[in-house]
Amino acid sequence: MQSLYDFNYEQIQDLAKSYGWKGFRGHQIFQWLYRNRVNSIDEMSNLSKETREILKQDFIVSPLHLVRKQVSHDGTTKYLFALEDGALVESVMMLFDYGKSICVTTQVGCNMGCAFCASGLTKKKRNLTSGEMVAQFLYVQKELDKTQDRLSHIVVMGTGEPFDNYENVMNFLSTVNHDRGLGIGSRHITISTCGIVPRIYDFANEHTQYNLAISLHAPNNELRDQLMPVNHAYPLEELMKALDYYCQENNRRLTFEYILLKGVNDSTNQAHQLAKLLRGYNAYVNLIPYNAVDEKGFKGVTHQEAMVFYDTLMKDGIRCTIRKEHGNDIDAACGQLRIKELKRGQN
Ligand code: SAH
C-alpha cells in the first residue's frame, strides 16, 4: 500500500482535494506526519473518524520495519530496515560536533559498479520511493524524540546513486526541507553523485541550496575508467564541464570525494594531477579513509600516508579535509550490513 510519506507538502494538499476535502486537510495531515510524527492515521485526532477511515483504506504511514540495529562505541548507529516488499536497506546516524546526521539509502542495490564499493555487489533491484527515504529519516528522528534530540543534517550517500533516482530523491528532500514540517535547512543537506552528467545539469537548473558532492576517486580518465564504470559514459571532461555550469548557475561550494586506495590513487604525482584538475573551482576535497570490503581486495592508507597526500594538495592550493571515520567497529562501509544479512539468508 502507498505511504503518506510519498507526498510532499503541495502534493498532500492535492491529495486532500482529490477526495473532495479542503486543501487545509492536507496541511493538517502534513503536520500530523512531520510535526507530531504520529505512527498511524488513527492518531490524527483532529480529522473526523470518517476521514481517517477513508485514508486508512488507501494509505499506510511508514513502509519500514526494523530488522537490526548496531551501535558503535562512538555513537554511530546503523539501521537495517525491511521495506514492504522485503527488500533490505541501511541507514546510518552519525554524531558530529555540529549535530546529528543521517546517511540515507536511495536504491535497493546499485548499478554503478564502482570497483571498491560494497553496494554494487548486488545489482539495483529497484528505486526507493520518496516515502521510503522519508521513512528512514523519521524512524531515526522518532528515536531521538525520546530524548528531545534531533537530526540536523542529511547526507544522501547510502546505497544507490541518487541521480539514478532523481525525481524521488528531490521529492524526499522537498518533504524533509519544508518549513511546515521537519525544516531541515537546505545547507544541511548533501547529495553525493558518482557523476551522472545530465542530472548535474538538471540539478544546477533547480537552484536549490542543497550541497553537491562528487565522487571523484581518480585524477585522470585512465584510472577513473578502471575504478568507476560511469566514467566510460561521462568522462572527466564532460563531468567538469557540467560542474562549470553548476558553479555558474549556483554560487555554492562543491565537495569532491576521494577515497585513498593504497598503491592505486594515492601517489604524490596523482595528488599534483588532482590539484591541477580542480584548480580554480570553488571546492574542497574530502579525503576518505577506505572501509575495506572483503570481496574487493583494495587497501586503505595509514593516517600518515593520507597526511602526505593532504599536504601535497594543500601546497598546490587545494583546500582539503580528511574525513573522520565513524563506526568502524560496526560494518561501516556502505552496504556491508545488508550484504551480511543477505548472506545469512542464503545459509
Ligand atoms: N552513488 C553515490 C552515493 C553513494 S556512495 C556516489 O557515488 O557518490 C557515497 C560515497 O561513499 C561515495 O563517495 C563512494 O564512492 C564512497 N564509498 C563507497 N564505498 C566505500 C568504502 N568501502 N569506503 C569508503 N567510502 C566508500
Short mmCIF file of C-alpha atoms and ligand atoms in Angstrom, two decimals:
data_model
loop_
_atom_site.label_atom_id
_atom_site.label_comp_id
_atom_site.label_asym_id
_atom_site.label_seq_id
_atom_site.Cartn_x
_atom_site.Cartn_y
_atom_site.Cartn_z
CA MET A 1 0.00 0.00 0.00
CA GLN A 2 1.18 3.52 -0.68
CA SER A 3 2.72 5.53 2.14
CA LEU A 4 1.55 9.02 3.08
CA TYR A 5 5.26 9.88 3.23
CA ASP A 6 5.32 9.76 -0.58
CA PHE A 7 3.61 13.14 -0.79
CA ASN A 8 5.37 16.44 -0.30
CA TYR A 9 3.53 19.45 1.13
CA GLU A 10 1.91 20.56 -2.13
CA GLN A 11 1.09 17.01 -3.23
CA ILE A 12 -0.63 16.17 0.04
CA GLN A 13 -2.94 19.15 -0.43
CA ASP A 14 -3.74 17.96 -3.96
CA LEU A 15 -4.38 14.53 -2.48
CA ALA A 16 -6.85 16.01 0.01
CA LYS A 17 -8.59 17.91 -2.78
CA SER A 18 -8.84 14.71 -4.84
CA TYR A 19 -11.08 13.34 -2.06
CA GLY A 20 -13.18 16.48 -2.24
CA TRP A 21 -11.71 17.84 1.01
CA LYS A 22 -10.33 21.32 1.54
CA GLY A 23 -6.59 21.80 0.97
CA PHE A 24 -6.35 22.61 4.67
CA ARG A 25 -6.95 18.91 5.45
CA GLY A 26 -3.71 18.25 3.57
CA HIS A 27 -1.95 20.79 5.74
CA GLN A 28 -3.28 19.06 8.87
CA ILE A 29 -2.17 15.63 7.66
CA PHE A 30 1.30 17.01 6.90
CA GLN A 31 1.53 18.46 10.41
CA TRP A 32 0.49 15.16 11.97
CA LEU A 33 3.15 13.33 9.99
CA TYR A 34 6.06 15.72 10.46
CA ARG A 35 5.37 17.92 13.49
CA ASN A 36 3.57 15.41 15.71
CA ARG A 37 5.28 12.49 14.00
CA VAL A 38 2.44 10.04 14.55
CA ASN A 39 2.82 6.36 13.66
CA SER A 40 -0.73 5.78 12.47
CA ILE A 41 -3.63 7.50 10.77
CA ASP A 42 -5.78 6.77 13.85
CA GLU A 43 -3.65 9.20 15.87
CA MET A 44 -4.64 12.13 13.62
CA SER A 45 -7.27 13.11 16.13
CA ASN A 46 -8.50 16.36 14.62
CA LEU A 47 -9.61 14.51 11.46
CA SER A 48 -13.11 13.04 11.56
CA LYS A 49 -13.42 9.30 12.02
CA GLU A 50 -14.84 9.08 8.51
CA THR A 51 -11.85 10.93 7.01
CA ARG A 52 -9.45 8.65 8.86
CA GLU A 53 -11.30 5.53 7.65
CA ILE A 54 -11.07 6.74 4.04
CA LEU A 55 -7.36 7.42 4.38
CA LYS A 56 -6.76 4.04 6.01
CA GLN A 57 -8.32 2.26 3.06
CA ASP A 58 -5.72 3.71 0.69
CA PHE A 59 -2.62 4.56 2.73
CA ILE A 60 -0.23 3.49 5.42
CA VAL A 61 2.10 5.76 7.35
CA SER A 62 5.53 4.09 7.33
CA PRO A 63 6.67 1.39 4.91
CA LEU A 64 9.68 0.35 7.07
CA HIS A 65 10.33 -2.43 9.58
CA LEU A 66 13.49 -2.55 11.68
CA VAL A 67 15.47 -5.78 11.17
CA ARG A 68 18.69 -4.99 13.01
CA LYS A 69 20.39 -2.12 14.76
CA GLN A 70 24.08 -1.75 15.64
CA VAL A 71 25.51 0.94 17.90
CA SER A 72 29.20 1.78 17.71
CA HIS A 73 31.38 2.89 20.61
CA ASP A 74 31.44 6.37 19.06
CA GLY A 75 27.64 6.56 18.95
CA THR A 76 27.31 5.88 15.22
CA THR A 77 24.15 3.82 14.80
CA LYS A 78 23.43 1.63 11.85
CA TYR A 79 19.90 0.53 11.00
CA LEU A 80 18.91 -2.31 8.71
CA PHE A 81 15.31 -1.95 7.53
CA ALA A 82 13.00 -4.22 5.54
CA LEU A 83 10.69 -2.47 3.10
CA GLU A 84 7.12 -3.57 2.36
CA ASP A 85 8.33 -5.99 -0.34
CA GLY A 86 11.01 -7.45 1.97
CA ALA A 87 13.92 -5.60 0.31
CA LEU A 88 16.66 -4.58 2.76
CA VAL A 89 18.11 -1.08 3.12
CA GLU A 90 20.54 0.58 5.52
CA SER A 91 20.63 3.98 7.16
CA VAL A 92 23.36 5.36 9.39
CA MET A 93 23.13 8.02 12.09
CA MET A 94 26.40 9.81 12.82
CA LEU A 95 27.37 12.24 15.57
CA PHE A 96 29.33 15.36 14.71
CA ASP A 97 30.22 18.35 16.84
CA TYR A 98 27.74 20.40 14.77
CA GLY A 99 24.85 17.95 15.22
CA LYS A 100 23.45 14.60 14.18
CA SER A 101 23.39 13.48 10.58
CA ILE A 102 21.63 10.64 8.81
CA CYS A 103 23.00 8.87 5.76
CA VAL A 104 20.05 7.81 3.59
CA THR A 105 19.78 4.94 1.08
CA THR A 106 18.21 5.70 -2.29
CA GLN A 107 18.10 2.36 -4.13
CA VAL A 108 17.92 -1.37 -3.37
CA GLY A 109 21.38 -2.37 -4.62
CA CYS A 110 23.27 -0.20 -7.12
CA ASN A 111 24.13 -0.43 -10.81
CA MET A 112 27.12 1.91 -10.85
CA GLY A 113 29.59 -0.94 -10.25
CA CYS A 114 32.39 1.06 -8.59
CA ALA A 115 35.30 -1.34 -8.14
CA PHE A 116 35.83 -0.63 -4.43
CA CYS A 117 32.25 -0.41 -3.19
CA ALA A 118 30.13 -3.00 -1.35
CA SER A 119 26.83 -1.51 -2.51
CA GLY A 120 27.40 -2.64 -6.08
CA LEU A 121 27.92 -6.26 -5.02
CA THR A 122 24.21 -6.67 -5.72
CA LYS A 123 22.69 -5.02 -8.78
CA LYS A 124 19.94 -2.49 -8.40
CA LYS A 125 16.61 -4.20 -7.75
CA ARG A 126 14.58 -1.02 -7.72
CA ASN A 127 14.50 2.64 -6.83
CA LEU A 128 13.25 3.61 -3.40
CA THR A 129 10.09 5.69 -3.33
CA SER A 130 10.43 9.10 -1.76
CA GLY A 131 8.29 7.83 1.13
CA GLU A 132 10.81 5.07 1.83
CA MET A 133 13.54 7.70 2.12
CA VAL A 134 11.39 9.97 4.30
CA ALA A 135 10.65 6.94 6.50
CA GLN A 136 14.38 6.31 7.11
CA PHE A 137 14.72 9.86 8.38
CA LEU A 138 11.60 9.68 10.53
CA TYR A 139 12.44 6.32 12.10
CA VAL A 140 15.68 7.75 13.44
CA GLN A 141 14.12 11.11 14.35
CA LYS A 142 11.38 9.35 16.34
CA GLU A 143 14.04 7.54 18.36
CA LEU A 144 15.74 10.88 19.04
CA ASP A 145 12.40 12.45 20.01
CA LYS A 146 12.50 10.36 23.18
CA THR A 147 15.43 12.48 24.42
CA GLN A 148 14.23 15.70 22.79
CA ASP A 149 17.09 15.48 20.34
CA ARG A 150 17.01 16.00 16.60
CA LEU A 151 18.64 15.16 13.32
CA SER A 152 20.08 18.35 11.88
CA HIS A 153 21.82 17.12 8.73
CA ILE A 154 21.16 14.70 5.87
CA VAL A 155 23.71 13.11 3.57
CA VAL A 156 22.31 11.28 0.57
CA MET A 157 25.25 8.87 0.50
CA GLY A 158 23.80 5.47 1.37
CA THR A 159 23.47 2.59 -1.06
CA GLY A 160 22.43 3.65 -4.55
CA GLU A 161 23.04 6.50 -6.95
CA PRO A 162 20.72 9.40 -6.09
CA PHE A 163 20.92 10.86 -9.60
CA ASP A 164 19.74 7.50 -10.96
CA ASN A 165 16.55 8.05 -8.89
CA TYR A 166 16.36 11.77 -9.36
CA GLU A 167 12.64 12.58 -9.05
CA ASN A 168 12.09 10.55 -5.90
CA VAL A 169 15.21 11.91 -4.22
CA MET A 170 14.21 15.51 -4.96
CA ASN A 171 10.70 14.80 -3.70
CA PHE A 172 12.04 13.29 -0.49
CA LEU A 173 14.24 16.34 0.07
CA SER A 174 11.39 18.75 -0.54
CA THR A 175 9.41 16.99 2.21
CA VAL A 176 12.16 16.98 4.84
CA ASN A 177 13.22 20.51 3.89
CA HIS A 178 9.72 22.01 4.15
CA ASP A 179 9.42 24.57 6.93
CA ARG A 180 5.92 23.45 7.87
CA GLY A 181 7.29 20.02 8.67
CA LEU A 182 10.78 18.94 9.64
CA GLY A 183 12.50 22.04 8.35
CA ILE A 184 15.94 20.57 7.67
CA GLY A 185 17.84 23.52 6.17
CA SER A 186 18.95 23.15 2.55
CA ARG A 187 22.52 23.90 3.50
CA HIS A 188 22.43 20.98 5.91
CA ILE A 189 21.60 18.56 3.09
CA THR A 190 24.27 17.00 0.85
CA ILE A 191 23.69 14.88 -2.24
CA SER A 192 26.57 12.74 -3.43
CA THR A 193 26.78 11.52 -7.02
CA CYS A 194 29.26 9.43 -8.97
CA GLY A 195 28.78 11.87 -11.84
CA ILE A 196 25.63 11.30 -13.91
CA VAL A 197 26.20 14.32 -16.10
CA PRO A 198 22.67 15.05 -17.46
CA ARG A 199 21.28 15.08 -13.93
CA ILE A 200 24.00 17.51 -12.81
CA TYR A 201 22.61 19.95 -15.39
CA ASP A 202 19.06 19.30 -14.13
CA PHE A 203 20.19 19.80 -10.56
CA ALA A 204 22.03 23.03 -11.47
CA ASN A 205 18.83 24.35 -13.03
CA GLU A 206 16.77 23.69 -9.89
CA HIS A 207 18.76 26.30 -7.93
CA THR A 208 18.24 24.57 -4.61
CA GLN A 209 20.68 25.34 -1.83
CA TYR A 210 21.49 21.66 -1.23
CA ASN A 211 25.20 20.83 -1.23
CA LEU A 212 26.56 18.79 -4.09
CA ALA A 213 29.37 16.25 -3.59
CA ILE A 214 31.08 14.49 -6.47
CA SER A 215 32.69 11.08 -6.01
CA LEU A 216 35.87 11.56 -8.00
CA HIS A 217 38.37 9.00 -6.64
CA ALA A 218 40.77 9.39 -9.59
CA PRO A 219 42.54 12.38 -11.18
CA ASN A 220 42.53 11.07 -14.77
CA ASN A 221 40.28 9.13 -17.14
CA GLU A 222 42.54 6.09 -17.39
CA LEU A 223 42.30 5.33 -13.68
CA ARG A 224 38.74 6.54 -13.25
CA ASP A 225 37.65 4.20 -16.07
CA GLN A 226 39.04 1.31 -14.05
CA LEU A 227 37.52 2.33 -10.73
CA MET A 228 34.19 3.77 -11.81
CA PRO A 229 32.40 2.41 -14.90
CA VAL A 230 30.27 5.58 -15.02
CA ASN A 231 33.39 7.31 -16.34
CA HIS A 232 33.00 5.48 -19.68
CA ALA A 233 29.64 7.14 -20.17
CA TYR A 234 30.62 10.51 -18.67
CA PRO A 235 34.39 11.06 -18.79
CA LEU A 236 36.13 13.73 -16.73
CA GLU A 237 35.97 16.45 -19.42
CA GLU A 238 32.19 16.14 -19.56
CA LEU A 239 31.88 15.91 -15.80
CA MET A 240 33.98 19.04 -15.25
CA LYS A 241 32.03 20.91 -17.94
CA ALA A 242 28.78 20.07 -16.14
CA LEU A 243 30.31 21.25 -12.87
CA ASP A 244 31.40 24.52 -14.54
CA TYR A 245 27.75 25.00 -15.46
CA TYR A 246 26.62 24.13 -11.92
CA CYS A 247 29.04 26.68 -10.43
CA GLN A 248 27.97 29.32 -12.92
CA GLU A 249 24.29 28.78 -12.01
CA ASN A 250 24.77 28.28 -8.25
CA ASN A 251 27.09 30.20 -6.03
CA ARG A 252 27.80 27.12 -3.92
CA ARG A 253 30.98 25.37 -2.90
CA LEU A 254 31.46 21.90 -4.35
CA THR A 255 32.82 18.89 -2.50
CA PHE A 256 34.98 16.31 -4.25
CA GLU A 257 35.19 12.94 -2.52
CA TYR A 258 38.39 10.99 -2.94
CA ILE A 259 38.88 7.62 -1.24
CA LEU A 260 42.58 6.98 -0.73
CA LEU A 261 43.32 3.47 -2.04
CA LYS A 262 46.80 2.19 -1.31
CA GLY A 263 49.00 1.96 -4.40
CA VAL A 264 46.08 2.86 -6.66
CA ASN A 265 45.33 6.60 -6.46
CA ASP A 266 47.48 7.82 -3.55
CA SER A 267 50.81 8.84 -5.12
CA THR A 268 52.24 12.34 -4.91
CA ASN A 269 52.06 12.58 -8.68
CA GLN A 270 48.37 11.79 -8.56
CA ALA A 271 47.89 14.45 -5.88
CA HIS A 272 49.50 17.01 -8.22
CA GLN A 273 47.29 15.82 -11.05
CA LEU A 274 44.21 16.15 -8.88
CA ALA A 275 45.22 19.67 -7.85
CA LYS A 276 45.61 20.62 -11.50
CA LEU A 277 42.19 19.23 -12.38
CA LEU A 278 40.47 21.15 -9.58
CA ARG A 279 42.35 24.43 -9.73
CA GLY A 280 40.02 27.40 -9.99
CA TYR A 281 36.94 25.66 -8.60
CA ASN A 282 35.16 26.90 -5.50
CA ALA A 283 35.65 23.48 -3.99
CA TYR A 284 37.37 21.34 -1.45
CA VAL A 285 38.48 17.74 -1.46
CA ASN A 286 37.24 15.34 1.19
CA LEU A 287 39.84 12.60 1.52
CA ILE A 288 38.04 9.46 2.66
CA PRO A 289 39.62 6.61 4.62
CA TYR A 290 38.69 3.39 2.83
CA ASN A 291 36.42 0.95 4.65
CA ALA A 292 37.85 -2.35 3.47
CA VAL A 293 35.34 -4.58 1.66
CA ASP A 294 36.42 -8.25 1.87
CA GLU A 295 35.27 -9.08 -1.65
CA LYS A 296 37.12 -6.21 -3.32
CA GLY A 297 40.80 -6.57 -2.45
CA PHE A 298 41.60 -2.84 -2.12
CA LYS A 299 43.51 -1.48 0.85
CA GLY A 300 43.26 1.84 2.58
CA VAL A 301 46.20 4.03 3.56
CA THR A 302 47.55 4.87 7.01
CA HIS A 303 46.82 8.25 8.52
CA GLN A 304 50.43 9.25 7.88
CA GLU A 305 50.13 8.36 4.19
CA ALA A 306 46.87 10.29 3.99
CA MET A 307 48.66 13.30 5.50
CA VAL A 308 51.31 13.23 2.75
CA PHE A 309 48.58 13.35 0.09
CA TYR A 310 46.77 16.07 2.06
CA ASP A 311 49.92 18.20 2.35
CA THR A 312 50.64 17.91 -1.36
CA LEU A 313 47.14 19.09 -2.22
CA MET A 314 47.30 21.95 0.28
CA LYS A 315 50.69 23.10 -1.06
CA ASP A 316 49.18 23.06 -4.54
CA GLY A 317 46.48 25.42 -3.26
CA ILE A 318 43.60 22.94 -2.98
CA ARG A 319 41.59 23.01 0.22
CA CYS A 320 41.01 19.58 1.69
CA THR A 321 39.96 17.65 4.76
CA ILE A 322 40.46 14.09 5.89
CA ARG A 323 37.12 12.54 6.75
CA LYS A 324 36.82 11.29 10.29
CA GLU A 325 35.98 7.61 10.47
CA HIS A 326 32.66 6.74 12.03
CA GLY A 327 31.54 3.43 13.43
CA ASN A 328 34.46 1.41 12.08
CA ASP A 329 33.59 -1.35 14.56
CA ILE A 330 30.12 -1.95 13.06
CA ASP A 331 30.26 -2.96 9.38
CA ALA A 332 30.55 0.69 8.49
CA ALA A 333 31.19 0.50 4.76
CA CYS A 334 28.24 1.30 2.57
CA GLY A 335 26.02 -1.70 2.13
CA GLN A 336 28.00 -4.10 4.31
CA LEU A 337 25.30 -4.78 6.85
CA ARG A 338 22.83 -5.55 4.10
CA ILE A 339 25.25 -7.88 2.29
CA LYS A 340 25.86 -9.74 5.55
CA GLU A 341 22.12 -10.15 6.09
CA LEU A 342 21.60 -11.38 2.52
CA LYS A 343 24.35 -13.97 3.02
CA ARG A 344 22.82 -15.02 6.34
CA GLY A 345 19.58 -15.62 4.43
CA GLN A 346 21.36 -17.90 1.94
CA ASN A 347 22.98 -20.11 4.58
N1 SAH B 1 26.35 6.77 -5.55
C1 SAH B 1 26.67 7.96 -4.84
C2 SAH B 1 26.30 7.97 -3.37
C3 SAH B 1 26.55 6.71 -2.59
S1 SAH B 1 28.24 6.29 -2.23
C4 SAH B 1 28.12 8.32 -5.05
O1 SAH B 1 28.83 7.58 -5.71
O2 SAH B 1 28.55 9.39 -4.61
C5 SAH B 1 28.78 7.54 -1.10
C6 SAH B 1 30.29 7.70 -1.05
O3 SAH B 1 30.91 6.58 -0.38
C7 SAH B 1 30.93 7.77 -2.43
O4 SAH B 1 31.92 8.74 -2.47
C8 SAH B 1 31.52 6.38 -2.55
O5 SAH B 1 32.50 6.34 -3.53
C9 SAH B 1 32.01 6.13 -1.14
N2 SAH B 1 32.31 4.74 -0.83
C10 SAH B 1 31.85 3.62 -1.41
N3 SAH B 1 32.40 2.52 -0.86
C11 SAH B 1 33.23 2.96 0.11
C12 SAH B 1 34.10 2.29 1.03
N4 SAH B 1 34.19 0.98 1.07
N5 SAH B 1 34.83 3.06 1.86
C13 SAH B 1 34.73 4.42 1.84
N6 SAH B 1 33.92 5.09 1.00
C14 SAH B 1 33.18 4.37 0.14
#
